[in-house]
């Protein structure tokens, strides 16, 4: 085999040497192109394995749907096996452990399917991701409604078997989630809860879809946007009358409310933003309130607020209200004084126009500029992307004893994406990974957020799965050939979100 390959290579060399002039150059160029394509295809087929990274980030649309079906089939297999355990033979190893390990193993696979709807440049991949999420969510809902599995889990819980704290908590959450779906109720009530839940899910999805597909914009002249940074305005489209088209998107609205000196512009923009999709979403919202109240009452709660927080730290809505009232009592006097300062600033700038919620961001910034002699446009020069990120890494490395290293040889869904490993500085133990997808792209999720791609878990055979997080943002890579610069609130926001990366999801 090696001899034949050697003969073939010598044959290729003789063929190349026999060519002259332009023909030789064309042959060499073609050979390089073919080699480049072959190399790229080989990298795609055999990417460098990243230890402990189980999430898959380069799936095609058919692969996403195939994986979703495999996830559902495996989940059904495990739930069927648990449901078949005789009630007098339930143990941790044949009831709780299979369900816990299924959840741990499938989390990164589920995220492999569903996160692409937020970041992919391919319309087909985004559609497949949305469909995969629909299928998986529907299956998970059916699993939570399986009376046969609930009966087995309850039988094990009744034994009171000694377990470690994590397993005990997992069992409590299993029972809680089943009973939040009405598994402890009569058959008639369960059917009604399922009917209500399906309506709630459908209406909630429609509400969000209406917001995401809303293309509303407002036309403003350059004078009406006085104070808004020029580099931001350059990225806005204009109409035939050279007015700027301002899309009603939260990150755009927030920036204009921060900088625009024209009170009427701020008021108009805030009003339209607050009422976006109102004609279609307000009826949906009213219906959702009614359905959620009925659902909560059937589940045994006084109202939906108690149902919503029951699975969270406060446990009851009264605890939440007590906390808010305590905070309000402590801060009301201070807030009143600060509000008067902001109102006076507006009176000086804009006369007797009333102070509205749309003025808050702008005049807080104005006060900070005056009080601390700050020029936020000058501060930006000190916050290019790489400086901000390296500064954040250094703080977290020093604070927690970490080492953060880039992993350039991994697979990515876009050339802008980066992957980093996080290691313990003293032991060199791998603690997890995080992806950064920070640069602005069309069809990408429009807000800054962190998504858990892989959970931290310890399997029964002692193997540990490390967590993997994804930080998404929409930062302009550069403006007019200059590196993209962060506004100070953006620096604070990225720092805040990176703290979620560090603790996500342990």
C-alpha positions as CSV (number, residue, x, y, z in Angstrom):
1,X,0.0,0.0,0.0
2,X,2.8,2.4,1.0
3,X,4.7,1.5,-2.2
4,X,1.7,2.2,-4.4
5,X,1.2,5.6,-2.6
6,X,4.9,6.4,-3.2
7,X,4.6,5.5,-6.9
8,X,1.5,7.7,-7.1
9,X,3.3,10.6,-5.5
10,X,6.3,10.2,-7.9
11,X,3.9,10.1,-10.8
12,X,2.3,13.4,-9.7
13,X,5.7,15.0,-9.3
14,X,6.7,13.9,-12.9
15,X,3.4,15.3,-14.2
16,X,4.1,18.7,-12.6
17,X,7.7,18.8,-13.8
18,X,6.6,18.1,-17.3
19,X,4.4,21.3,-17.4
20,X,5.9,24.7,-18.0
21,X,5.0,28.4,-17.9
22,X,1.4,29.3,-17.2
23,X,0.3,25.7,-17.3
24,X,2.6,24.9,-14.4
25,X,1.4,27.8,-12.3
26,X,-2.2,26.9,-12.9
27,X,-1.5,23.3,-11.9
28,X,0.3,24.3,-8.7
29,X,-2.6,26.8,-7.9
30,X,-5.2,24.1,-8.5
31,X,-3.2,21.7,-6.3
32,X,-3.1,24.2,-3.5
33,X,-6.8,24.9,-3.7
34,X,-7.6,21.2,-3.7
35,X,-5.3,20.6,-0.7
36,X,-6.9,23.5,1.2
37,X,-10.4,22.2,0.6
38,X,-9.2,18.7,1.6
39,X,-7.6,20.0,4.7
40,X,-10.7,21.9,5.7
41,X,-12.9,18.9,5.0
42,X,-10.6,16.7,7.1
43,X,-10.8,19.2,10.0
44,X,-14.6,19.1,9.8
45,X,-14.7,15.3,9.7
46,X,-12.0,14.8,12.4
47,X,-12.0,17.8,14.7
48,X,-9.6,17.9,17.6
49,X,-11.2,16.2,20.5
50,X,-11.6,18.6,23.5
51,X,-11.5,16.6,26.8
52,X,-14.8,16.7,28.7
53,X,-16.7,18.6,26.0
54,X,-19.9,16.7,25.2
55,X,-22.0,19.5,23.7
56,X,-22.0,19.5,19.9
57,X,-21.9,22.9,18.3
58,X,-21.6,22.2,14.5
59,X,-24.7,20.1,13.8
60,X,-26.6,20.5,10.5
61,X,-30.4,20.9,10.4
62,X,-31.0,17.2,9.7
63,X,-28.5,16.2,12.4
64,X,-30.3,18.4,14.9
65,X,-33.6,16.7,14.3
66,X,-32.1,13.3,14.3
67,X,-30.4,14.0,17.6
68,X,-33.7,15.3,19.1
69,X,-35.4,12.0,18.1
70,X,-32.6,10.0,19.7
71,X,-32.9,12.0,22.9
72,X,-36.6,11.4,23.1
73,X,-36.2,7.6,22.3
74,X,-33.5,7.2,25.1
75,X,-35.6,9.2,27.6
76,X,-38.7,7.0,26.9
77,X,-36.6,3.9,27.2
78,X,-35.3,4.9,30.7
79,X,-38.8,6.1,31.9
80,X,-40.3,2.8,30.7
81,X,-37.7,0.8,32.6
82,X,-38.3,2.8,35.8
83,X,-42.1,2.4,35.5
84,X,-41.7,-1.4,35.2
85,X,-39.9,-1.8,38.6
86,X,-42.2,-3.7,41.0
87,X,-43.4,-1.5,43.9
88,X,-41.9,-3.8,46.5
89,X,-38.4,-3.8,44.8
90,X,-37.8,-0.1,44.4
91,X,-34.2,1.0,45.2
92,X,-32.0,4.0,44.6
93,X,-30.1,2.2,41.8
94,X,-33.2,1.1,39.8
95,X,-35.3,4.3,40.3
96,X,-33.5,7.5,41.2
97,X,-30.1,6.8,39.7
98,X,-31.3,6.1,36.2
99,X,-33.4,9.2,36.1
100,X,-30.6,11.4,37.5
101,X,-28.0,10.0,35.1
102,X,-30.4,10.4,32.2
103,X,-30.9,14.1,33.0
104,X,-27.1,14.7,33.4
105,X,-26.2,12.9,30.2
106,X,-29.0,14.4,28.1
107,X,-28.6,18.1,29.2
108,X,-25.6,18.8,26.8
109,X,-27.3,16.9,24.0
110,X,-30.6,18.8,24.4
111,X,-28.6,22.1,24.5
112,X,-26.8,21.0,21.3
113,X,-30.1,21.0,19.6
114,X,-31.8,24.1,21.0
115,X,-29.0,26.7,21.4
116,X,-28.5,27.1,17.7
117,X,-31.8,29.0,17.3
118,X,-30.0,31.9,19.0
119,X,-26.7,32.0,17.1
120,X,-26.8,30.1,13.8
121,X,-26.3,32.0,10.5
122,X,-28.3,29.3,8.7
123,X,-32.1,29.8,8.5
124,X,-32.5,26.0,8.1
125,X,-30.5,25.3,11.2
126,X,-32.4,27.9,13.3
127,X,-35.7,26.3,12.1
128,X,-34.5,22.8,12.9
129,X,-33.4,24.0,16.4
130,X,-36.8,25.5,17.1
131,X,-38.6,22.4,15.9
132,X,-36.2,20.2,18.0
133,X,-36.9,22.3,21.1
134,X,-40.7,21.9,20.4
135,X,-40.4,18.1,20.2
136,X,-38.2,17.7,23.2
137,X,-40.3,20.1,25.3
138,X,-43.4,18.2,24.4
139,X,-41.8,14.9,25.3
140,X,-40.5,16.3,28.7
141,X,-44.0,17.5,29.4
142,X,-45.3,14.0,28.8
143,X,-42.7,12.5,31.1
144,X,-43.8,14.8,33.9
145,X,-47.3,13.5,33.4
146,X,-46.5,9.9,33.7
147,X,-48.5,8.5,36.6
148,X,-46.7,5.1,36.4
149,X,-43.3,6.7,36.9
150,X,-44.7,9.0,39.7
151,X,-46.1,6.0,41.5
152,X,-42.6,4.3,41.5
153,X,-40.8,7.4,42.6
154,X,-43.3,8.0,45.5
155,X,-42.9,4.3,46.5
156,X,-39.2,4.8,46.8
157,X,-39.6,8.1,48.7
158,X,-41.9,6.4,51.2
159,X,-39.1,3.9,52.1
160,X,-37.1,6.8,53.6
161,X,-33.8,5.2,52.4
162,X,-30.7,7.1,53.6
163,X,-29.0,9.0,50.8
164,X,-26.4,11.7,50.4
165,X,-27.7,15.3,50.5
166,X,-27.6,15.7,46.7
167,X,-29.6,12.6,46.0
168,X,-32.1,13.6,48.7
169,X,-32.6,17.0,47.2
170,X,-33.0,15.4,43.7
171,X,-35.7,13.1,45.0
172,X,-37.5,16.0,46.6
173,X,-37.4,17.9,43.3
174,X,-38.7,14.9,41.4
175,X,-41.7,14.5,43.6
176,X,-42.3,18.3,43.7
177,X,-42.2,18.6,39.9
178,X,-44.6,15.6,39.4
179,X,-47.0,17.1,41.9
180,X,-46.8,20.6,40.4
181,X,-48.2,18.9,37.3
182,X,-51.1,17.5,39.4
183,X,-49.9,13.8,39.6
184,X,-51.3,13.6,43.2
185,X,-54.8,14.8,42.0
186,X,-57.7,13.0,40.5
187,X,-57.7,11.9,36.9
188,X,-60.3,14.6,35.9
189,X,-58.2,17.4,37.5
190,X,-55.0,16.1,35.9
191,X,-56.7,16.2,32.4
192,X,-57.9,19.8,33.1
193,X,-54.4,20.9,34.2
194,X,-52.9,19.4,31.1
195,X,-55.4,21.2,28.9
196,X,-54.6,24.5,30.7
197,X,-50.9,23.9,30.5
198,X,-51.0,23.3,26.8
199,X,-52.9,26.5,26.2
200,X,-50.5,28.4,28.5
201,X,-47.5,27.1,26.5
202,X,-49.0,27.9,23.2
203,X,-50.1,31.4,24.1
204,X,-46.7,32.2,25.8
205,X,-44.8,31.1,22.7
206,X,-47.1,33.3,20.5
207,X,-46.5,36.2,22.8
208,X,-42.8,35.9,22.5
209,X,-42.9,35.2,18.8
210,X,-44.9,38.4,18.3
211,X,-42.2,40.4,20.1
212,X,-39.3,38.7,18.2
213,X,-40.9,39.2,14.8
214,X,-41.9,42.9,15.4
215,X,-40.1,45.1,12.9
216,X,-41.5,48.4,14.2
217,X,-39.2,51.4,13.8
218,X,-39.5,55.2,14.4
219,X,-38.1,57.9,12.1
220,X,-36.0,60.6,13.8
221,X,-34.0,63.4,12.3
222,X,-30.4,63.9,13.3
223,X,-31.5,66.9,15.4
224,X,-34.0,64.8,17.3
225,X,-31.2,62.3,18.2
226,X,-28.8,65.0,19.5
227,X,-26.3,63.5,21.9
228,X,-26.5,60.0,20.5
229,X,-23.0,58.8,19.6
230,X,-22.1,59.3,15.9
231,X,-20.7,55.7,15.6
232,X,-24.0,54.3,16.6
233,X,-26.0,56.5,14.1
234,X,-23.7,55.3,11.3
235,X,-25.2,51.8,11.8
236,X,-28.8,52.9,11.4
237,X,-30.6,52.9,8.1
238,X,-32.1,56.1,6.6
239,X,-35.3,56.7,4.7
240,X,-35.6,58.7,1.5
241,X,-35.8,61.9,3.6
242,X,-32.5,61.1,5.3
243,X,-34.2,60.4,8.7
244,X,-32.9,57.6,10.8
245,X,-34.9,54.4,11.2
246,X,-34.7,53.4,14.8
247,X,-35.8,49.8,15.4
248,X,-37.7,49.2,18.6
249,X,-35.2,46.8,20.1
250,X,-34.3,46.9,23.8
251,X,-30.5,47.4,23.4
252,X,-31.1,50.2,20.9
253,X,-33.8,51.9,22.9
254,X,-31.6,51.7,26.0
255,X,-28.6,53.4,24.3
256,X,-30.8,56.2,23.0
257,X,-32.4,56.8,26.4
258,X,-28.9,57.0,27.8
259,X,-27.6,59.6,25.5
260,X,-30.3,61.5,23.7
261,X,-30.6,65.2,24.9
262,X,-34.1,65.7,23.4
263,X,-36.8,64.9,26.0
264,X,-39.5,64.5,23.4
265,X,-37.5,61.9,21.6
266,X,-36.9,60.0,24.7
267,X,-40.6,60.1,25.6
268,X,-41.8,59.1,22.1
269,X,-39.3,56.2,22.0
270,X,-40.2,54.9,25.5
271,X,-43.9,55.1,24.8
272,X,-43.7,53.1,21.5
273,X,-41.4,50.6,23.1
274,X,-43.8,50.1,26.1
275,X,-46.7,49.6,23.7
276,X,-45.0,47.4,21.1
277,X,-47.3,44.5,19.9
278,X,-50.0,45.8,22.3
279,X,-52.8,45.2,19.8
280,X,-52.0,41.4,19.5
281,X,-50.3,40.7,22.8
282,X,-52.6,42.5,25.2
283,X,-55.5,40.0,24.6
284,X,-52.9,37.1,24.9
285,X,-51.7,38.5,28.2
286,X,-55.2,38.8,29.6
287,X,-56.0,35.3,28.6
288,X,-52.7,34.0,30.1
289,X,-53.5,35.7,33.5
290,X,-56.9,33.9,33.6
291,X,-55.4,30.5,32.6
292,X,-52.5,30.7,35.0
293,X,-54.9,31.5,37.9
294,X,-57.1,28.5,37.1
295,X,-54.0,26.3,36.8
296,X,-52.6,27.4,40.1
297,X,-55.9,26.9,41.9
298,X,-56.1,23.3,40.5
299,X,-52.6,22.7,41.7
300,X,-53.6,23.7,45.3
301,X,-52.3,27.3,45.4
302,X,-54.1,30.5,46.2
303,X,-52.9,32.2,43.0
304,X,-50.3,31.9,40.3
305,X,-47.7,34.0,42.2
306,X,-47.6,31.4,45.0
307,X,-47.3,28.6,42.4
308,X,-44.5,30.3,40.5
309,X,-42.2,31.0,43.6
310,X,-43.0,27.7,45.4
311,X,-40.1,26.0,43.6
312,X,-37.8,28.9,44.3
313,X,-35.9,30.2,47.3
314,X,-38.7,32.5,48.8
315,X,-41.3,29.6,48.6
316,X,-44.3,32.0,49.0
317,X,-45.4,35.3,47.4
318,X,-45.8,36.8,50.9
319,X,-42.1,36.3,51.5
320,X,-41.3,38.2,48.3
321,X,-43.7,41.1,49.2
322,X,-42.2,41.3,52.7
323,X,-38.7,41.5,51.2
324,X,-39.7,44.2,48.7
325,X,-41.5,46.2,51.4
326,X,-38.5,46.0,53.7
327,X,-36.2,47.3,50.9
328,X,-38.7,50.0,49.9
329,X,-38.9,51.2,53.5
330,X,-35.1,51.4,53.8
331,X,-34.6,53.3,50.5
332,X,-37.6,55.5,50.0
333,X,-36.1,58.6,51.7
334,X,-32.8,58.3,49.8
335,X,-34.6,57.6,46.5
336,X,-36.9,60.7,47.0
337,X,-33.8,62.9,47.5
338,X,-32.0,61.6,44.5
339,X,-35.2,61.9,42.4
340,X,-35.4,65.6,43.3
341,X,-31.8,66.1,42.2
342,X,-32.6,64.5,38.8
343,X,-35.8,66.6,38.4
344,X,-33.8,69.7,39.0
345,X,-31.3,68.8,36.4
346,X,-34.1,68.3,33.9
347,X,-35.7,71.6,34.9
348,X,-32.4,73.4,34.1
349,X,-32.0,71.6,30.8
350,X,-35.6,71.4,29.5
351,X,-37.7,73.8,31.5
352,X,-40.9,72.7,33.2
353,X,-41.5,69.5,31.3
354,X,-42.6,66.8,33.7
355,X,-40.0,64.1,34.7
356,X,-40.9,60.7,33.3
357,X,-39.5,57.2,33.6
358,X,-37.9,57.7,30.2
359,X,-35.7,60.5,31.7
360,X,-34.2,58.4,34.4
361,X,-31.2,56.8,32.5
362,X,-30.2,60.1,30.8
363,X,-30.2,62.2,33.9
364,X,-28.5,59.6,36.1
365,X,-25.7,59.7,33.6
366,X,-25.8,63.5,33.5
367,X,-25.5,63.6,37.3
368,X,-22.6,61.2,37.3
369,X,-20.8,63.3,34.7
370,X,-21.2,66.4,36.8
371,X,-20.6,64.9,40.2
372,X,-17.5,63.0,39.2
373,X,-16.2,65.2,36.4
374,X,-16.6,62.3,33.9
375,X,-16.9,62.4,30.1
376,X,-18.3,59.0,29.1
377,X,-17.3,59.5,25.5
378,X,-13.7,59.8,26.6
379,X,-13.9,56.9,29.0
380,X,-14.8,54.6,26.0
381,X,-11.3,55.0,24.6
382,X,-10.0,52.9,27.5
383,X,-12.4,50.0,26.9
384,X,-11.7,48.2,23.6
385,X,-13.0,44.7,23.6
386,X,-9.7,42.9,24.2
387,X,-8.7,45.2,27.1
388,X,-12.1,44.6,28.8
389,X,-12.0,40.8,28.4
390,X,-8.4,40.5,29.6
391,X,-9.2,42.7,32.6
392,X,-12.2,40.6,33.5
393,X,-10.2,37.4,33.1
394,X,-7.5,38.8,35.4
395,X,-10.0,39.7,38.1
396,X,-11.6,36.3,38.2
397,X,-8.3,34.5,37.9
398,X,-6.9,36.4,40.9
399,X,-10.1,36.1,42.9
400,X,-10.8,32.4,42.5
401,X,-7.3,31.0,41.8
402,X,-8.1,30.2,38.1
403,X,-6.2,30.0,34.8
404,X,-8.1,30.8,31.7
405,X,-6.7,29.6,28.3
406,X,-8.1,29.9,24.8
407,X,-8.7,26.7,22.9
408,X,-8.2,27.7,19.2
409,X,-8.5,24.2,17.6
410,X,-12.2,23.5,18.6
411,X,-15.2,23.5,16.3
412,X,-17.3,26.6,16.2
413,X,-20.6,27.7,14.6
414,X,-19.0,31.0,13.4
415,X,-15.5,32.4,12.9
416,X,-16.1,35.1,15.5
417,X,-16.6,32.5,18.3
418,X,-13.9,31.6,20.8
419,X,-13.6,28.7,23.3
420,X,-11.7,29.0,26.6
421,X,-10.9,26.4,29.2
422,X,-10.9,27.2,32.9
423,X,-8.4,25.4,35.1
424,X,-7.5,25.4,38.8
425,X,-4.3,27.4,39.1
426,X,-2.7,25.2,41.8
427,X,-3.8,21.7,40.8
428,X,-4.2,22.3,37.0
429,X,-7.6,20.5,37.2
430,X,-10.0,21.2,34.4
431,X,-13.0,23.0,35.9
432,X,-15.0,23.8,32.8
433,X,-15.2,25.7,29.5
434,X,-16.9,28.8,28.1
435,X,-17.7,30.0,24.6
436,X,-17.7,33.7,23.7
437,X,-20.0,34.8,20.8
438,X,-19.9,38.5,21.3
439,X,-19.9,40.2,17.9
440,X,-23.0,41.6,16.1
441,X,-24.6,39.4,13.4
442,X,-27.9,39.5,11.7
443,X,-30.5,36.9,12.9
444,X,-28.6,36.4,16.1
445,X,-30.2,36.7,19.6
446,X,-30.2,40.5,20.3
447,X,-29.4,40.6,24.0
448,X,-26.4,39.9,26.3
449,X,-27.0,36.7,28.2
450,X,-25.4,33.4,29.4
451,X,-26.6,30.0,28.2
452,X,-25.7,26.8,30.0
453,X,-24.6,24.3,27.4
454,X,-23.4,21.5,29.6
455,X,-24.1,20.8,33.3
456,X,-21.7,19.7,36.0
457,X,-22.4,16.2,37.2
458,X,-20.8,13.1,38.7
459,X,-21.8,9.7,37.3
460,X,-22.2,6.5,39.3
461,X,-18.9,5.2,37.8
462,X,-17.1,8.3,39.2
463,X,-16.7,10.2,36.0
464,X,-17.2,13.9,36.3
465,X,-18.8,16.0,33.6
466,X,-17.5,19.6,33.6
467,X,-19.8,22.6,33.0
468,X,-19.8,24.6,29.7
469,X,-21.3,28.0,29.3
470,X,-22.0,30.4,26.4
471,X,-21.8,34.2,26.7
472,X,-23.8,35.9,23.9
473,X,-23.8,39.6,23.0
474,X,-24.1,42.0,20.1
475,X,-21.0,44.1,20.1
476,X,-19.9,46.0,17.0
477,X,-16.5,44.6,16.0
478,X,-15.3,47.9,14.6
479,X,-16.7,51.3,13.4
480,X,-15.1,53.0,10.5
481,X,-12.0,50.8,10.7
482,X,-11.5,51.5,14.5
483,X,-11.8,48.7,17.1
484,X,-15.2,48.5,18.8
485,X,-15.2,50.4,22.1
486,X,-17.4,49.6,25.1
487,X,-19.6,52.2,26.8
488,X,-19.1,52.0,30.5
489,X,-22.5,50.4,31.2
490,X,-21.6,47.7,28.6
491,X,-18.4,47.0,30.6
492,X,-20.5,46.6,33.8
493,X,-22.9,44.4,31.9
494,X,-20.3,42.1,30.5
495,X,-18.6,41.9,33.9
496,X,-22.0,41.0,35.4
497,X,-22.7,38.3,32.8
498,X,-19.2,36.8,33.1
499,X,-20.0,36.2,36.8
500,X,-22.8,34.0,35.6
501,X,-20.3,32.1,33.3
502,X,-18.1,31.3,36.3
503,X,-20.9,29.8,38.4
504,X,-22.9,28.2,35.5
505,X,-24.1,25.6,35.9
506,X,-22.6,23.9,38.9
